[in-house]
XYZ file of N, CA and C in Angstrom:
459
model
N 7.417 -9.333 98.937
C 5.963 -9.380 98.841
C 5.518 -10.809 98.553
N 4.324 -11.121 99.002
C 3.754 -12.431 98.771
C 3.207 -12.539 97.357
N 3.370 -13.709 96.768
C 2.713 -13.975 95.500
C 1.300 -14.445 95.775
N 0.504 -14.593 94.731
C -0.883 -15.020 94.897
C -0.965 -16.375 95.584
N -0.097 -17.316 95.213
C -0.131 -18.637 95.846
C 0.194 -18.539 97.330
N 1.166 -17.706 97.678
C 1.516 -17.538 99.085
C 0.369 -16.876 99.845
N -0.258 -15.886 99.230
C -1.384 -15.199 99.863
C -2.537 -16.166 100.091
N -2.809 -17.016 99.084
C -3.887 -17.990 99.219
C -3.587 -18.992 100.334
N -2.316 -19.244 100.591
C -1.934 -20.184 101.648
C -2.225 -19.606 103.036
N -2.257 -18.312 103.173
C -2.519 -17.664 104.461
C -3.957 -17.876 104.893
N -4.884 -17.820 103.951
C -6.310 -17.841 104.281
C -6.723 -19.080 105.077
N -6.336 -20.305 104.677
C -6.741 -21.463 105.500
C -6.232 -21.373 106.937
N -5.045 -20.809 107.123
C -4.516 -20.653 108.478
C -5.351 -19.674 109.292
N -5.796 -18.591 108.652
C -6.646 -17.614 109.335
C -7.976 -18.265 109.702
N -8.566 -18.995 108.768
C -9.833 -19.673 109.036
C -9.672 -20.675 110.173
N -8.576 -21.430 110.180
C -8.327 -22.406 111.248
C -8.233 -21.696 112.600
N -7.534 -20.574 112.644
C -7.410 -19.823 113.895
C -8.776 -19.346 114.373
N -9.623 -18.889 113.448
C -10.967 -18.456 113.815
C -11.728 -19.620 114.432
N -11.668 -20.788 113.802
C -12.377 -21.958 114.307
C -11.858 -22.361 115.682
N -10.546 -22.407 115.854
C -9.967 -22.766 117.144
C -10.402 -21.769 118.212
N -10.405 -20.513 117.855
C -10.756 -19.444 118.770
C -12.201 -19.613 119.246
N -13.098 -19.922 118.331
C -14.506 -20.078 118.667
C -14.775 -21.349 119.454
N -13.963 -22.379 119.281
C -14.181 -23.640 119.977
C -13.740 -23.582 121.431
N -12.904 -22.638 121.776
C -12.397 -22.500 123.133
C -13.357 -21.616 123.937
N -14.013 -22.187 124.939
C -15.021 -21.467 125.707
C -14.522 -20.184 126.345
N -13.300 -20.199 126.901
C -12.757 -18.994 127.527
C -12.575 -17.892 126.502
N -12.044 -18.241 125.347
C -11.823 -17.235 124.318
C -13.129 -16.713 123.747
N -14.164 -17.551 123.738
C -15.453 -17.114 123.198
C -15.956 -15.904 123.986
N -15.822 -15.944 125.311
C -16.274 -14.824 126.137
C -15.449 -13.585 125.820
N -14.145 -13.744 125.764
C -13.279 -12.617 125.420
C -13.608 -12.078 124.036
N -13.773 -12.974 123.083
C -14.059 -12.585 121.709
C -15.334 -11.761 121.645
N -16.367 -12.216 122.350
C -17.647 -11.521 122.302
C -17.520 -10.108 122.857
N -16.934 -9.961 124.017
C -16.826 -8.627 124.616
C -15.913 -7.731 123.784
N -14.731 -8.220 123.428
C -13.800 -7.415 122.648
C -14.354 -7.075 121.279
N -14.975 -8.046 120.640
C -15.512 -7.834 119.300
C -16.596 -6.784 119.316
N -17.534 -6.912 120.250
C -18.611 -5.932 120.300
C -18.061 -4.546 120.626
N -17.135 -4.471 121.570
C -16.542 -3.183 121.906
C -15.839 -2.562 120.720
N -15.074 -3.374 120.004
C -14.376 -2.875 118.823
C -15.359 -2.462 117.738
N -16.428 -3.234 117.562
C -17.435 -2.879 116.555
C -18.117 -1.562 116.898
N -18.434 -1.362 118.170
C -19.046 -0.104 118.585
C -18.103 1.066 118.330
N -16.842 0.905 118.702
C -15.878 1.991 118.491
C -15.720 2.305 117.009
N -15.623 1.270 116.197
C -15.499 1.472 114.752
C -16.751 2.159 114.198
N -17.915 1.761 114.679
C -19.164 2.374 114.222
C -19.237 3.834 114.632
N -18.852 4.144 115.863
C -18.841 5.536 116.316
C -17.925 6.366 115.420
N -16.737 5.848 115.136
C -15.789 6.550 114.275
C -16.400 6.822 112.901
N -16.982 5.802 112.305
C -17.568 5.948 110.974
C -18.745 6.934 110.988
N -19.571 6.871 112.018
C -20.701 7.795 112.124
C -20.226 9.227 112.351
N -19.176 9.403 113.146
C -18.630 10.750 113.345
C -18.147 11.338 112.027
N -17.498 10.515 111.224
C -17.020 10.989 109.924
C -18.186 11.349 109.007
N -19.258 10.551 109.090
C -20.398 10.747 108.204
C -21.366 11.823 108.705
N -21.631 11.840 110.022
C -22.659 12.721 110.576
C -22.108 13.926 111.340
N -20.886 13.820 111.791
C -20.299 14.890 112.598
C -20.463 14.632 114.083
N -21.680 14.363 114.529
C -21.923 14.059 115.935
C -22.732 12.770 116.015
N -22.579 12.080 117.147
C -23.173 10.748 117.291
C -23.898 10.650 118.626
N -25.095 10.064 118.555
C -25.857 9.738 119.762
C -26.141 8.241 119.745
N -26.565 7.715 120.872
C -26.852 6.282 120.980
C -27.840 5.813 119.920
N -28.846 6.620 119.626
C -29.862 6.235 118.648
C -29.241 6.045 117.261
N -28.222 6.838 116.932
C -27.533 6.695 115.640
C -26.841 5.341 115.549
N -26.215 4.937 116.647
C -25.520 3.648 116.688
C -26.541 2.516 116.607
N -27.644 2.652 117.354
C -28.697 1.634 117.322
C -29.241 1.470 115.906
N -29.487 2.566 115.234
C -30.003 2.507 113.860
C -28.985 1.903 112.903
N -27.734 2.266 113.044
C -26.680 1.774 112.154
C -26.480 0.269 112.300
N -26.456 -0.206 113.540
C -26.185 -1.617 113.801
C -27.453 -2.467 113.886
N -28.609 -1.793 113.882
C -29.893 -2.469 114.022
C -29.974 -3.246 115.337
N -29.508 -2.584 116.411
C -29.585 -3.124 117.761
C -30.609 -2.304 118.528
N -31.074 -2.847 119.648
C -32.037 -2.110 120.466
C -31.321 -0.975 121.207
N -32.080 0.065 121.508
C -31.527 1.205 122.247
C -31.004 0.780 123.620
N -31.712 -0.091 124.374
C -31.161 -0.534 125.663
C -29.821 -1.275 125.534
N -29.668 -2.081 124.476
C -28.392 -2.777 124.258
C -27.271 -1.779 124.022
N -27.561 -0.762 123.236
C -26.554 0.272 122.944
C -26.230 1.048 124.210
N -27.231 1.379 124.989
C -26.998 2.137 126.227
C -26.088 1.367 127.181
N -26.336 0.070 127.321
C -25.468 -0.762 128.180
C -24.040 -0.762 127.653
N -23.897 -0.948 126.356
C -22.561 -0.992 125.749
C -21.841 0.345 125.916
N -22.561 1.452 125.737
C -21.942 2.765 125.883
C -21.482 2.982 127.321
N -22.244 2.465 128.274
C -21.834 2.558 129.676
C -20.524 1.836 129.928
N -20.384 0.657 129.341
C -19.143 -0.113 129.489
C -17.981 0.620 128.829
N -18.202 1.109 127.604
C -17.132 1.820 126.901
C -16.736 3.099 127.649
N -17.718 3.774 128.240
C -17.435 4.975 129.032
C -16.615 4.608 130.265
N -17.048 3.564 130.974
C -16.325 3.122 132.180
C -14.897 2.687 131.846
N -14.708 2.118 130.664
C -13.382 1.668 130.236
C -12.525 2.787 129.649
N -13.084 4.000 129.553
C -12.314 5.152 129.104
C -12.210 5.315 127.593
N -13.083 4.645 126.840
C -13.028 4.734 125.383
C -13.899 5.853 124.814
N -14.938 6.237 125.555
C -15.831 7.295 125.076
C -16.175 8.238 126.219
N -16.655 9.405 125.845
C -17.233 10.356 126.788
C -18.623 10.689 126.255
N -19.566 10.886 127.157
C -20.935 11.224 126.770
C -21.290 12.533 127.465
N -21.675 13.556 126.671
C -22.007 14.840 127.284
C -23.460 14.847 127.765
N -23.874 15.955 128.375
C -25.220 16.043 128.956
C -26.314 15.940 127.900
N -25.979 16.265 126.659
C -26.951 16.165 125.571
C -27.024 14.766 124.978
N -26.214 13.860 125.496
C -26.222 12.486 125.003
C -25.307 12.261 123.806
N -24.507 13.256 123.463
C -23.586 13.102 122.337
C -22.342 12.341 122.776
N -21.932 11.434 121.925
C -20.829 10.525 122.234
C -19.588 10.965 121.482
N -18.498 11.052 122.205
C -17.202 11.376 121.614
C -16.207 10.292 121.971
N -15.380 9.936 121.032
C -14.286 9.013 121.327
C -13.214 9.757 122.108
N -12.706 9.145 123.160
C -11.550 9.699 123.850
C -10.321 9.431 122.975
N -9.178 9.936 123.364
C -7.958 9.630 122.608
C -7.740 8.122 122.535
N -7.933 7.452 123.671
C -7.798 5.993 123.736
C -8.813 5.317 122.807
N -10.043 5.782 122.820
C -11.088 5.216 121.971
C -10.853 5.473 120.502
N -10.390 6.676 120.188
C -10.111 7.026 118.791
C -8.969 6.180 118.240
N -7.950 5.988 119.038
C -6.813 5.166 118.611
C -7.251 3.732 118.323
N -8.053 3.170 119.218
C -8.533 1.799 119.037
C -9.462 1.706 117.822
N -10.352 2.668 117.662
C -11.285 2.672 116.533
C -10.538 2.756 115.205
N -9.530 3.609 115.133
C -8.739 3.744 113.903
C -7.990 2.450 113.606
N -7.485 1.805 114.643
C -6.772 0.531 114.478
C -7.700 -0.542 113.897
N -8.902 -0.633 114.446
C -9.873 -1.625 113.965
C -10.295 -1.294 112.535
N -10.542 -0.027 112.269
C -10.962 0.394 110.926
C -9.875 0.081 109.889
N -8.618 0.339 110.246
C -7.514 0.034 109.328
C -7.460 -1.472 109.039
N -7.583 -2.278 110.080
C -7.574 -3.733 109.878
C -8.707 -4.142 108.945
N -9.883 -3.603 109.194
C -11.056 -3.948 108.385
C -10.830 -3.618 106.910
N -10.407 -2.400 106.649
C -10.227 -1.940 105.269
C -9.163 -2.757 104.546
N -8.032 -2.985 105.199
C -6.944 -3.709 104.537
C -7.270 -5.191 104.345
N -7.921 -5.804 105.310
C -8.301 -7.214 105.152
C -9.328 -7.350 104.037
N -10.295 -6.449 103.992
C -11.303 -6.492 102.935
C -10.640 -6.308 101.563
N -9.741 -5.366 101.475
C -9.030 -5.120 100.212
C -8.224 -6.357 99.800
N -7.535 -6.971 100.753
C -6.756 -8.171 100.487
C -7.659 -9.285 99.954
N -8.776 -9.513 100.610
C -9.687 -10.575 100.183
C -10.233 -10.316 98.776
N -10.565 -9.080 98.497
C -11.142 -8.748 97.193
C -10.109 -8.767 96.074
N -8.979 -8.130 96.305
C -8.008 -7.961 95.227
C -7.099 -9.161 95.035
N -6.735 -9.815 96.099
C -5.802 -10.935 96.002
C -6.517 -12.252 95.753
N -7.635 -12.429 96.428
C -8.338 -13.704 96.344
C -9.619 -13.627 95.515
N -9.912 -12.448 94.980
C -11.095 -12.212 94.158
C -12.403 -12.610 94.868
N -12.469 -12.351 96.161
C -13.688 -12.585 96.932
C -14.655 -11.435 96.614
N -15.939 -11.763 96.457
C -16.942 -10.751 96.153
C -16.987 -9.715 97.281
N -17.324 -8.479 96.943
C -17.288 -7.368 97.886
C -18.124 -7.612 99.139
N -19.347 -8.110 98.984
C -20.204 -8.300 100.157
C -19.674 -9.393 101.076
N -19.124 -10.449 100.501
C -18.540 -11.536 101.301
C -17.256 -11.044 101.982
N -16.437 -10.311 101.245
C -15.194 -9.768 101.803
C -15.494 -8.822 102.961
N -16.544 -8.025 102.834
C -16.960 -7.103 103.899
C -17.312 -7.878 105.164
N -18.137 -8.908 105.013
C -18.559 -9.710 106.170
C -17.380 -10.455 106.792
N -16.536 -11.056 105.956
C -15.388 -11.801 106.468
C -14.386 -10.880 107.158
N -14.140 -9.724 106.560
C -13.206 -8.770 107.162
C -13.696 -8.333 108.538
N -15.002 -8.175 108.658
C -15.588 -7.756 109.934
C -15.342 -8.792 111.023
N -15.302 -10.054 110.662
C -15.034 -11.099 111.646
C -13.527 -11.261 111.877
N -12.768 -11.306 110.807
C -11.332 -11.561 110.903
C -10.603 -10.442 111.637
N -11.035 -9.197 111.455
C -10.324 -8.047 112.028
C -10.155 -8.139 113.532
N -11.017 -8.890 114.200
C -10.989 -8.948 115.666
C -10.078 -10.034 116.220
N -9.698 -11.000 115.394
C -8.954 -12.131 115.941
C -7.624 -12.380 115.237
N -7.346 -11.638 114.201
C -6.118 -11.845 113.445
C -4.914 -11.437 114.297
N -3.839 -12.194 114.204
C -2.631 -11.834 114.948
C -2.000 -10.592 114.319
N -1.242 -9.873 115.113
C -0.571 -8.680 114.601
C 0.413 -9.062 113.501
N 1.092 -10.197 113.676
C 2.063 -10.655 112.682
C 1.387 -10.896 111.327
N 0.281 -11.632 111.335
C -0.422 -11.911 110.076
C -0.967 -10.626 109.477
N -1.530 -9.760 110.308
C -2.042 -8.492 109.787
C -0.916 -7.674 109.165
N 0.230 -7.624 109.826
C 1.369 -6.873 109.267
C 1.782 -7.425 107.907
N 1.740 -8.739 107.743
C 2.074 -9.364 106.454
C 1.052 -8.990 105.387
N -0.226 -9.032 105.741
C -1.277 -8.645 104.792
C -1.124 -7.172 104.429
N -0.878 -6.341 105.429
C -0.713 -4.899 105.190
C 0.453 -4.642 104.245
N 1.583 -5.290 104.493
C 2.753 -5.121 103.623
C 2.437 -5.581 102.204
N 1.729 -6.685 102.081
C 1.370 -7.206 100.764
C 0.468 -6.219 100.019
N -0.565 -5.739 100.673
C -1.516 -4.808 100.047
C -0.807 -3.522 99.652
N 0.052 -2.999 100.525
C 0.761 -1.758 100.231
C 1.775 -1.940 99.116
N 2.414 -3.117 99.036
C 3.367 -3.391 97.945
C 2.670 -3.479 96.602
N 1.410 -3.887 96.597
C 0.662 -4.049 95.359
C 0.146 -2.728 94.809
N 0.218 -1.663 95.574
C -0.304 -0.352 95.118
C 0.544 0.235 94.051
């Protein structure tokens, strides 16, 4: 397991990767599409757990986005096989969508926990940072954070 000093050493590397990622124009396009798609899937998952059923208006209200923006995004996610939309407008995650949403949610929760418990980052800041980091962190770094958080339990 990582000690606090080792854990603190990881954070600058993660921040550097985020900066490099954003500075590269090609990656910026990928980041935007993947990030928004992952955020929508994670939001659908969370709303399903909270509300039971989800419609586009629920997602728009949760994310504070316009209904047309959500409709376009849902069309893309449907075409990509991540969601299904029934005749009543109810949105369901497909198996592929549910798997991806759970993966993103796990990354979010564990990164937020790591930031709060290991680095004593305030909850609201950790929430915002985790939301950004979860989309670009390497699997290797995430696995290390996950192992560290689980070892600390």
